[in-house]
Amino acid sequence: MTEKTPLRLFNSLTRELETFQPIHEGEARVYTCGPTVYNYQHIGNMRAYIFADTLGRTLTHKGYKLTHVINITDVGHLTSDADAGDDKMEKAAAREGKSAWDIARHYQEVFEADLERLNVRKPAHPRATDYVESMIEWAKQIEDKHCYLLESGLYFDVSTVPDYGRLARAVTDEGERRIDEVEGKRNAADFAIWRKTPPGETRQMEWDSPWGMGAPGWHLECSVMSAELLGHPFDIHTGGIDHREIHHPNEIAQNQAHNCSADSGARIWMHNNFLVDRRGKMSKSSGEFLTLQALVDKGFHPLAYRMMCLQAHYRSELEFTWEGLEAALTRLKRMVMSVERLADAPASGSTDHPKLQPALAKFGAAISDDLNTPIALTALEEVLATKKIDPAAKRAAIEEMDAVLGLDLFGLTRKDLRIRPKGAQITEEDIEDALARRKAARAEKDFATSDAIREELAAKGVEVMDGDPLGWEWKLS
Ligand code: AMP
Ligand code: ZN
């Protein structure tokens, strides 16, 4: 079914909700800034991709043919936004005793596996290193009017484009504080288009160019790849809210220069807010960060994290706590158990049932209102709670909603959600086996054996949950 309510999205450029109008009839083209693959992604980064995937799923639900690109930054950009510091990729290579290329491939693979575990639909994943020629061409075209050469490379002069920083709403003072100097920069916010390899050095990743051996500046790749893969202007550009301040204004400046137009290059710019913990924004530079695998090692299914993200609006900060994740897991368990009862319902049902209409309407209105997933989840729960209704219709409604939310409710089982924490003493099979023996003992009113089995399990850290309202039977304590 295609959803009829007009889709309204918050555009960071205008700071207003706008009705989505595709540039190409019936199509939606979305570009999401992808990861720099020099390290593991943390769960804060993954929030950005869960958001982008929810947007993509919503556009599909609305009937648009979606083209979604998440680029892979495998060219090392620098550890500071101000074109100073070390090359991230080469630094990681030195740390791990591998080549920069191996580092990039390895972390790209881990990233893609994490996306899959979070049920993010597979978008296109072009690699920046495959587009370096196009980046050089682009730089050549803007060089005369917009760039200048310094010892360290080719720089973009931000005063040559109209209204630089409009997206960030930055005032000059802030700009000056934000970016520190490379000797000879004309404006504090000027940025590298091409970084020259310092004399006497060789980099593992470097290319020949009219400005000497070196590597493209980070911002350049997104302008070039989005133009090449989606055409300019395209519909929606997404990223984390930090990109609203520097990376995206710089992309916009390049687009304006290259396209000889004041247009930003994309119609709508959308930004997810941060995942934070008690110390503030989760970040790679802060040293300690959580990966998706760390959650799994503690016994949490990756989709419990997706649920946690969906419970907050993407424009709100989300605080990560283990209690919060536990609650999200419980909510997911309830949904999966309720859906299990529909496993035998025919899969080809129609949602056209009067009892379902209020929840479907609520769901449609919620996602159309700038992806209000917290409300959409409650609409899904209303469907799950609907009684005395044709199971095929109920199933169809749940499938339709889950196509947007991506919780894989018909694929997940109770068993999938029972992940044994790393280092647990006992396997799921042994637990199930002990529980079966206990059930048999109880059926024969042999309570001594039943109690003995319960204690045996407790000694191994498994709590048997007789009379658990969720009917979950056991948990690891
Ligand atoms: P990076 O690999 O650092 O370029 O980050 C990849 C994506 O994750 C970007 O869109 C960032 O804006 C986003 N991001 C980084 N930290 C967080 C965070 N703590 N919460 C949400 N998104 C984040
Ligand atoms: Zn980007």
Coordinates of C-alpha atoms and ligand atoms in Angstrom, one line a residue:
M1 CA 0.0 0.0 0.0
T2 CA 1.3 3.5 -0.7
E3 CA 0.7 5.9 2.1
K4 CA -1.3 9.0 1.1
T5 CA -0.5 11.5 3.9
P6 CA 2.0 14.0 2.6
L7 CA 5.5 13.5 4.0
R8 CA 6.8 16.4 6.0
L9 CA 10.5 16.6 6.9
F10 CA 12.6 19.0 8.9
N11 CA 15.0 20.8 6.6
S12 CA 18.1 22.0 8.4
L13 CA 18.7 24.6 5.7
T14 CA 15.5 26.5 6.5
R15 CA 15.0 25.1 10.0
E16 CA 11.4 24.3 9.0
L17 CA 9.2 21.4 8.3
E18 CA 8.7 21.1 4.6
T19 CA 6.5 18.8 2.5
F20 CA 8.7 16.4 0.5
Q21 CA 8.4 17.0 -3.2
P22 CA 10.7 14.8 -5.3
I23 CA 12.8 16.3 -8.0
H24 CA 12.2 13.3 -10.3
E25 CA 8.6 12.2 -10.5
G26 CA 8.0 9.1 -8.3
E27 CA 11.7 8.9 -7.2
A28 CA 13.6 9.7 -4.0
R29 CA 17.4 10.1 -4.1
V30 CA 19.1 10.1 -0.8
Y31 CA 22.8 10.6 0.2
T32 CA 24.1 9.7 3.6
C33 CA 27.6 10.6 4.7
G34 CA 29.2 7.3 5.6
P35 CA 31.9 6.2 8.0
T36 CA 35.6 6.7 7.9
V37 CA 36.8 3.2 8.0
Y38 CA 39.8 3.5 10.2
N39 CA 38.2 2.0 13.3
Y40 CA 35.1 0.3 14.5
Q41 CA 31.9 2.4 14.3
H42 CA 30.3 3.1 17.7
I43 CA 26.6 2.8 18.4
G44 CA 26.3 6.6 18.1
N45 CA 27.5 6.3 14.5
M46 CA 25.0 3.5 14.0
R47 CA 22.2 5.8 15.2
A48 CA 22.9 7.9 12.1
Y49 CA 22.4 4.9 9.8
I50 CA 19.3 3.6 11.6
F51 CA 17.8 7.1 11.1
A52 CA 18.8 7.2 7.4
D53 CA 17.4 3.7 6.9
T54 CA 14.1 4.7 8.6
L55 CA 13.9 7.6 6.2
G56 CA 14.6 5.4 3.2
R57 CA 12.0 2.8 4.4
T58 CA 9.5 5.6 4.8
L59 CA 10.1 6.9 1.3
T60 CA 9.6 3.4 -0.1
H61 CA 6.4 3.0 2.0
K62 CA 5.2 6.2 0.4
G63 CA 5.7 4.6 -3.0
Y64 CA 8.8 6.4 -4.2
K65 CA 11.5 4.5 -6.0
L66 CA 14.4 4.9 -3.7
T67 CA 18.1 5.3 -4.5
H68 CA 20.1 5.5 -1.4
V69 CA 23.9 6.0 -1.2
I70 CA 26.1 5.7 1.9
N71 CA 29.7 6.4 0.9
I72 CA 32.6 4.7 2.5
T73 CA 35.4 7.1 3.4
D74 CA 38.5 5.0 2.9
V75 CA 40.8 7.9 2.1
G76 CA 42.3 9.0 5.4
H77 CA 41.3 12.4 6.3
L78 CA 42.9 14.3 9.1
T79 CA 42.2 13.9 12.8
S80 CA 41.2 17.6 13.1
D81 CA 38.6 19.4 11.2
A82 CA 41.0 22.2 10.6
D83 CA 43.2 20.3 8.1
A84 CA 45.8 19.7 10.7
G85 CA 46.8 16.6 12.6
D86 CA 47.6 13.1 11.4
D87 CA 46.0 11.1 8.6
K88 CA 43.5 8.8 10.3
M89 CA 44.0 5.9 8.0
E90 CA 47.8 5.9 8.1
K91 CA 47.7 6.3 11.9
A92 CA 45.5 3.3 12.2
A93 CA 47.8 1.3 9.9
A94 CA 50.8 2.1 12.0
R95 CA 48.8 1.2 15.2
E96 CA 47.7 -2.2 13.9
G97 CA 50.8 -3.0 11.8
K98 CA 48.7 -3.4 8.6
S99 CA 48.5 -1.5 5.3
A100 CA 46.1 1.4 5.1
W101 CA 44.2 -0.5 2.4
D102 CA 43.8 -3.5 4.6
I103 CA 42.6 -1.3 7.4
A104 CA 40.0 0.2 5.2
R105 CA 38.7 -3.1 3.9
H106 CA 38.6 -4.7 7.3
Y107 CA 36.6 -1.9 9.0
Q108 CA 34.3 -1.6 5.9
E109 CA 33.4 -5.3 6.3
V110 CA 32.7 -4.9 10.0
F111 CA 30.5 -1.8 9.3
E112 CA 28.5 -3.6 6.6
A113 CA 28.0 -6.6 8.9
D114 CA 26.7 -4.2 11.6
L115 CA 24.3 -2.6 9.2
E116 CA 22.9 -6.0 8.4
R117 CA 22.5 -7.0 12.1
L118 CA 20.6 -3.7 12.6
N119 CA 18.3 -4.7 9.6
V120 CA 19.5 -1.6 7.6
R121 CA 18.5 -2.3 4.0
K122 CA 21.5 -2.5 1.8
P123 CA 22.1 0.8 0.1
A124 CA 24.9 1.4 -2.4
H125 CA 28.3 1.6 -0.7
P126 CA 30.7 3.3 -3.1
R127 CA 34.2 3.8 -1.9
A128 CA 35.9 7.2 -2.0
T129 CA 39.1 5.7 -3.4
D130 CA 37.2 4.7 -6.5
Y131 CA 36.4 8.3 -7.2
V132 CA 39.7 10.1 -6.9
E133 CA 39.9 10.8 -10.6
S134 CA 36.5 12.5 -10.6
M135 CA 37.6 14.5 -7.5
I136 CA 40.7 15.8 -9.3
E137 CA 38.5 16.7 -12.3
W138 CA 36.1 18.6 -10.0
A139 CA 38.9 20.4 -8.3
K140 CA 40.4 21.5 -11.7
Q141 CA 37.0 23.0 -12.6
I142 CA 36.7 25.1 -9.5
E143 CA 40.4 25.9 -9.0
D144 CA 40.6 29.2 -10.9
K145 CA 37.7 31.0 -9.4
H146 CA 37.5 29.5 -6.0
C147 CA 40.8 28.0 -4.8
Y148 CA 44.4 29.0 -4.0
L149 CA 47.6 27.0 -3.5
L150 CA 49.6 26.9 -0.3
E151 CA 52.6 24.8 0.6
S152 CA 50.4 22.1 2.1
G153 CA 47.8 21.9 -0.7
L154 CA 45.0 23.5 -2.6
Y155 CA 42.5 25.4 -0.5
F156 CA 38.9 26.6 -1.0
D157 CA 38.3 30.3 -0.4
V158 CA 34.9 30.4 1.3
S159 CA 34.4 34.1 0.5
T160 CA 33.9 33.2 -3.2
V161 CA 30.5 31.6 -2.7
P162 CA 27.3 33.3 -1.6
D163 CA 26.3 33.0 2.0
Y164 CA 28.9 30.5 3.2
G165 CA 27.8 28.6 6.3
R166 CA 24.1 29.4 5.9
L167 CA 23.4 25.8 6.9
A168 CA 25.3 26.1 10.1
R169 CA 24.0 29.6 10.8
A170 CA 27.6 30.3 11.8
V171 CA 28.6 33.9 12.5
T172 CA 32.2 34.9 11.6
D173 CA 33.3 34.8 15.2
E174 CA 32.2 31.3 15.7
G175 CA 33.9 30.4 12.4
E176 CA 37.1 31.9 13.6
R177 CA 37.0 30.0 16.9
R178 CA 36.0 26.8 15.2
I179 CA 38.8 26.3 12.7
D180 CA 42.4 26.9 13.5
E181 CA 45.0 28.1 11.1
V182 CA 46.9 26.5 8.4
E183 CA 49.6 29.1 7.7
G184 CA 48.5 31.4 4.9
K185 CA 44.7 30.7 4.9
R186 CA 42.7 33.6 3.6
N187 CA 39.7 32.9 5.8
A188 CA 39.5 30.9 9.0
A189 CA 36.9 28.6 7.5
D190 CA 38.8 27.9 4.2
F191 CA 39.4 24.2 3.8
A192 CA 41.6 21.7 1.9
I193 CA 40.5 20.5 -1.5
W194 CA 43.8 18.7 -2.1
R195 CA 46.3 17.8 0.6
K196 CA 49.9 17.6 -0.7
T197 CA 52.1 14.9 0.7
P198 CA 54.8 16.8 2.6
P199 CA 58.2 16.9 0.8
G200 CA 60.3 13.9 1.5
E201 CA 57.4 11.8 2.7
T202 CA 55.5 9.0 0.9
R203 CA 52.0 8.0 1.9
Q204 CA 50.5 4.6 1.4
M205 CA 47.4 6.3 -0.1
E206 CA 48.4 9.0 -2.5
W207 CA 47.6 10.0 -6.0
D208 CA 49.2 12.2 -8.6
S209 CA 47.5 15.5 -9.4
P210 CA 48.1 18.9 -10.9
W211 CA 48.9 20.1 -7.4
G212 CA 51.4 17.3 -6.7
M213 CA 51.2 13.9 -5.0
G214 CA 48.6 13.8 -2.3
A215 CA 45.1 13.0 -1.3
P216 CA 41.7 14.7 -1.7
G217 CA 40.2 16.7 1.1
W218 CA 37.4 14.9 2.9
H219 CA 34.6 17.3 2.0
L220 CA 35.3 16.9 -1.7
E221 CA 34.4 13.2 -1.9
C222 CA 30.8 13.7 -0.8
S223 CA 30.2 16.5 -3.3
V224 CA 31.7 14.5 -6.1
M225 CA 30.1 11.2 -5.3
S226 CA 26.6 12.6 -4.7
A227 CA 26.7 14.5 -8.0
E228 CA 27.9 11.4 -9.9
L229 CA 25.6 8.9 -8.3
L230 CA 22.5 11.0 -7.7
G231 CA 22.8 14.1 -9.9
H232 CA 22.6 17.6 -8.6
P233 CA 20.3 18.7 -7.2
F234 CA 19.1 15.5 -5.5
D235 CA 16.4 15.1 -2.9
I236 CA 17.8 14.5 0.6
H237 CA 21.2 14.7 2.2
T238 CA 21.6 13.2 5.7
G239 CA 24.2 13.0 8.4
G240 CA 24.8 13.5 12.1
I241 CA 24.2 16.9 13.5
D242 CA 28.0 17.6 13.8
H243 CA 28.1 17.6 10.0
R244 CA 25.7 20.6 9.9
E245 CA 28.5 22.8 11.2
I246 CA 31.5 22.1 9.0
H247 CA 31.3 19.2 6.6
H248 CA 28.0 20.0 5.0
P249 CA 28.6 23.8 4.7
N250 CA 31.8 22.9 2.9
E251 CA 30.1 20.4 0.6
I252 CA 27.5 23.1 -0.2
A253 CA 30.3 25.6 -1.0
Q254 CA 31.9 23.2 -3.4
N255 CA 28.6 22.4 -5.0
Q256 CA 27.8 26.1 -5.5
A257 CA 31.3 26.7 -7.0
H258 CA 31.1 23.7 -9.3
N259 CA 27.5 24.0 -10.3
C260 CA 27.8 27.9 -10.7
S261 CA 24.6 28.3 -8.7
A262 CA 23.6 29.4 -5.3
D263 CA 21.7 26.1 -4.9
S264 CA 23.1 23.9 -2.1
G265 CA 23.0 20.7 -4.3
A266 CA 20.3 18.9 -2.3
R267 CA 16.8 20.0 -1.6
I268 CA 16.5 18.9 2.0
W269 CA 19.4 18.5 4.5
M270 CA 18.5 16.3 7.5
H271 CA 20.5 15.7 10.6
N272 CA 20.1 13.2 13.4
N273 CA 21.0 14.3 17.0
F274 CA 23.6 12.6 19.1
L275 CA 23.6 9.5 21.1
V276 CA 25.0 10.6 24.5
D277 CA 26.1 9.0 27.7
R278 CA 26.8 10.5 31.1
R279 CA 30.1 11.9 29.8
G280 CA 28.4 13.5 26.8
K281 CA 28.5 12.7 23.0
M282 CA 29.7 9.3 22.3
S283 CA 32.8 9.8 20.1
K284 CA 35.8 7.8 18.8
S285 CA 38.3 10.4 20.0
S286 CA 37.0 10.1 23.6
G287 CA 38.7 6.7 23.7
E288 CA 36.0 4.6 25.3
F289 CA 33.0 3.9 23.1
L290 CA 30.5 1.1 22.7
T291 CA 30.3 -1.0 19.6
L292 CA 27.3 -3.1 18.5
Q293 CA 29.4 -6.2 19.3
A294 CA 29.8 -5.0 22.9
L295 CA 26.0 -4.9 23.3
V296 CA 25.8 -8.4 21.8
D297 CA 28.5 -9.6 24.2
K298 CA 26.4 -8.5 27.0
G299 CA 23.4 -10.5 25.7
F300 CA 21.5 -7.9 23.8
H301 CA 20.2 -8.5 20.3
P302 CA 21.2 -5.8 17.9
L303 CA 17.6 -5.0 17.1
A304 CA 17.0 -4.1 20.7
Y305 CA 19.3 -1.2 20.0
R306 CA 17.3 -0.3 16.9
M307 CA 14.2 -0.3 19.1
M308 CA 16.0 2.0 21.5
C309 CA 16.7 4.4 18.7
L310 CA 13.2 4.3 17.3
Q311 CA 11.8 5.1 20.8
A312 CA 13.3 8.6 20.5
H313 CA 12.7 11.1 17.8
Y314 CA 15.8 11.4 15.5
R315 CA 16.1 15.1 16.3
S316 CA 16.3 14.6 20.0
E317 CA 19.4 13.6 21.9
L318 CA 19.2 10.0 23.1
E319 CA 20.9 9.0 26.3
F320 CA 22.3 5.5 26.3
T321 CA 21.9 3.5 29.5
W322 CA 21.9 -0.3 30.0
E323 CA 18.6 0.0 31.7
G324 CA 17.2 1.8 28.7
L325 CA 18.5 -1.0 26.4
E326 CA 17.0 -3.6 28.7
A327 CA 13.6 -1.9 28.5
A328 CA 13.9 -1.7 24.7
L329 CA 14.7 -5.4 24.6
T330 CA 11.7 -6.2 26.8
R331 CA 9.4 -4.2 24.5
L332 CA 10.8 -6.0 21.5
K333 CA 10.3 -9.4 23.2
R334 CA 6.6 -8.6 23.8
M335 CA 6.2 -7.7 20.2
V336 CA 7.9 -10.8 18.9
M337 CA 5.8 -13.0 21.2
S338 CA 2.7 -11.4 20.1
V339 CA 3.6 -11.8 16.5
E340 CA 4.5 -15.5 17.0
R341 CA 0.9 -16.2 17.5
L342 CA 0.2 -15.0 14.0
A343 CA 2.9 -17.2 12.4
D344 CA 0.2 -19.4 10.8
A345 CA -1.9 -16.5 9.5
P346 CA -2.0 -16.3 5.7
A347 CA 0.7 -13.8 4.5
S348 CA -1.4 -12.3 1.7
G349 CA -4.1 -10.6 3.8
S350 CA -5.4 -7.1 3.3
T351 CA -5.3 -4.3 6.0
D352 CA -8.7 -3.4 4.9
H353 CA -10.5 -4.1 8.1
P354 CA -12.5 -1.4 10.1
K355 CA -10.9 -2.3 13.4
L356 CA -7.4 -1.6 12.1
Q357 CA -8.1 1.8 10.6
P358 CA -7.5 4.0 13.6
A359 CA -4.1 2.5 14.3
L360 CA -3.1 2.6 10.6
A361 CA -4.1 6.2 10.3
K362 CA -2.2 7.1 13.5
F363 CA 0.8 5.3 12.1
G364 CA 0.6 7.0 8.8
A365 CA 0.3 10.4 10.4
A366 CA 3.2 9.8 12.8
I367 CA 5.8 8.7 10.2
S368 CA 4.6 11.5 7.9
D369 CA 5.3 14.0 10.6
D370 CA 9.0 14.1 10.3
L371 CA 9.4 10.4 11.1
N372 CA 7.8 10.3 14.5
T373 CA 8.8 6.8 15.3
P374 CA 8.0 6.9 19.0
I375 CA 4.3 7.4 18.1
A376 CA 4.5 5.0 15.2
L377 CA 5.6 2.3 17.7
T378 CA 2.5 2.8 19.8
A379 CA 0.3 2.5 16.7
L380 CA 2.0 -0.8 16.0
E381 CA 1.3 -1.9 19.6
E382 CA -2.4 -1.0 19.1
V383 CA -2.6 -3.4 16.2
L384 CA -0.9 -6.1 18.2
A385 CA -3.5 -5.6 21.0
T386 CA -6.5 -5.8 18.6
K387 CA -8.6 -8.8 19.5
K388 CA -11.1 -10.8 17.6
I389 CA -10.0 -9.9 14.2
D390 CA -9.0 -11.9 11.1
P391 CA -5.4 -12.9 11.7
A392 CA -4.5 -12.4 8.0
A393 CA -5.6 -8.7 8.3
K394 CA -3.7 -8.2 11.5
R395 CA -0.6 -9.8 10.0
A396 CA -0.8 -7.5 7.0
A397 CA -1.0 -4.4 9.1
I398 CA 1.9 -5.4 11.2
E399 CA 4.0 -6.3 8.2
E400 CA 3.2 -2.9 6.6
M401 CA 4.3 -1.0 9.7
D402 CA 7.4 -3.1 10.3
A403 CA 8.4 -2.5 6.7
V404 CA 9.0 1.1 7.9
L405 CA 10.3 0.4 11.4
G406 CA 12.6 -2.5 10.4
L407 CA 12.3 -4.6 13.5
D408 CA 12.1 -7.8 11.6
L409 CA 9.1 -9.0 13.7
F410 CA 8.2 -11.9 11.5
G411 CA 11.8 -13.0 11.2
L412 CA 12.8 -12.8 14.8
T413 CA 12.1 -15.6 17.2
R414 CA 12.2 -15.8 21.0
K415 CA 15.3 -17.9 20.6
D416 CA 17.1 -15.2 18.6
L417 CA 16.4 -12.7 21.4
R418 CA 18.0 -14.9 24.0
I419 CA 21.6 -14.2 23.5
R420 CA 24.0 -15.7 25.9
P421 CA 26.4 -13.1 27.2
K422 CA 30.0 -13.7 26.3
G423 CA 31.6 -15.8 29.1
A424 CA 28.3 -17.3 30.3
Q425 CA 28.8 -20.8 31.8
I426 CA 25.9 -22.6 30.1
T427 CA 24.6 -23.0 26.6
E428 CA 21.0 -22.3 25.5
E429 CA 20.6 -26.0 24.6
D430 CA 21.5 -27.1 28.2
I431 CA 19.1 -24.6 29.6
E432 CA 16.3 -25.7 27.3
D433 CA 17.1 -29.3 28.2
A434 CA 17.0 -28.7 31.9
L435 CA 13.7 -26.8 31.6
A436 CA 12.2 -29.7 29.7
R437 CA 13.2 -32.1 32.4
R438 CA 11.8 -29.7 35.0
K439 CA 8.5 -29.5 33.2
A440 CA 8.2 -33.3 33.0
A441 CA 9.0 -33.5 36.7
R442 CA 6.3 -31.0 37.6
A443 CA 3.8 -32.8 35.4
E444 CA 4.4 -35.8 37.6
K445 CA 4.2 -33.6 40.7
D446 CA 7.8 -34.4 41.5
F447 CA 8.5 -31.1 43.0
A448 CA 11.7 -32.2 44.7
T449 CA 13.3 -32.8 41.2
S450 CA 11.8 -29.7 39.9
D451 CA 13.3 -27.6 42.7
A452 CA 16.6 -29.3 42.3
I453 CA 16.8 -28.4 38.6
R454 CA 15.8 -24.8 39.4
E455 CA 18.7 -24.6 41.9
E456 CA 21.1 -26.3 39.5
L457 CA 20.3 -23.6 37.0
A458 CA 20.5 -20.8 39.5
A459 CA 24.0 -21.9 40.4
K460 CA 24.9 -21.3 36.7
G461 CA 23.4 -17.9 36.6
V462 CA 20.1 -18.8 35.0
E463 CA 17.0 -17.6 36.7
V464 CA 13.8 -19.6 36.0
M465 CA 10.9 -17.2 35.7
D466 CA 7.8 -19.2 36.7
G467 CA 4.7 -17.1 36.1
D468 CA 6.6 -14.5 34.2
P469 CA 4.0 -12.2 32.6
L470 CA 6.0 -12.3 29.4
G471 CA 6.1 -16.1 29.5
W472 CA 9.8 -15.9 28.8
E473 CA 10.6 -18.8 31.1
W474 CA 14.3 -18.0 31.9
K475 CA 16.8 -15.2 31.9
L476 CA 20.5 -15.0 32.6
S477 CA 21.2 -13.1 35.8
Ligands
AMP1 P1 32.2 9.6 11.3 O1 32.7 8.2 11.0 O2 32.9 10.1 12.5 O3 32.3 10.5 10.1 O4 30.7 9.5 11.8 C1 29.7 8.8 11.0 C2 28.4 9.3 11.3 O5 28.0 9.2 12.6 C3 28.3 10.8 11.0 O6 27.0 11.1 10.3 C4 28.3 11.5 12.3 O7 27.6 12.7 12.3 C5 27.5 10.5 13.2 N1 27.8 10.5 14.6 C6 29.0 10.6 15.2 N2 28.9 10.5 16.6 C7 27.6 10.4 16.8 C8 26.8 10.3 18.0 N3 27.4 10.2 19.2 N4 25.5 10.1 17.9 C9 24.9 10.1 16.7 N5 25.5 10.2 15.5 C10 26.9 10.4 15.6
ZN2 ZN 29.8 13.7 3.6

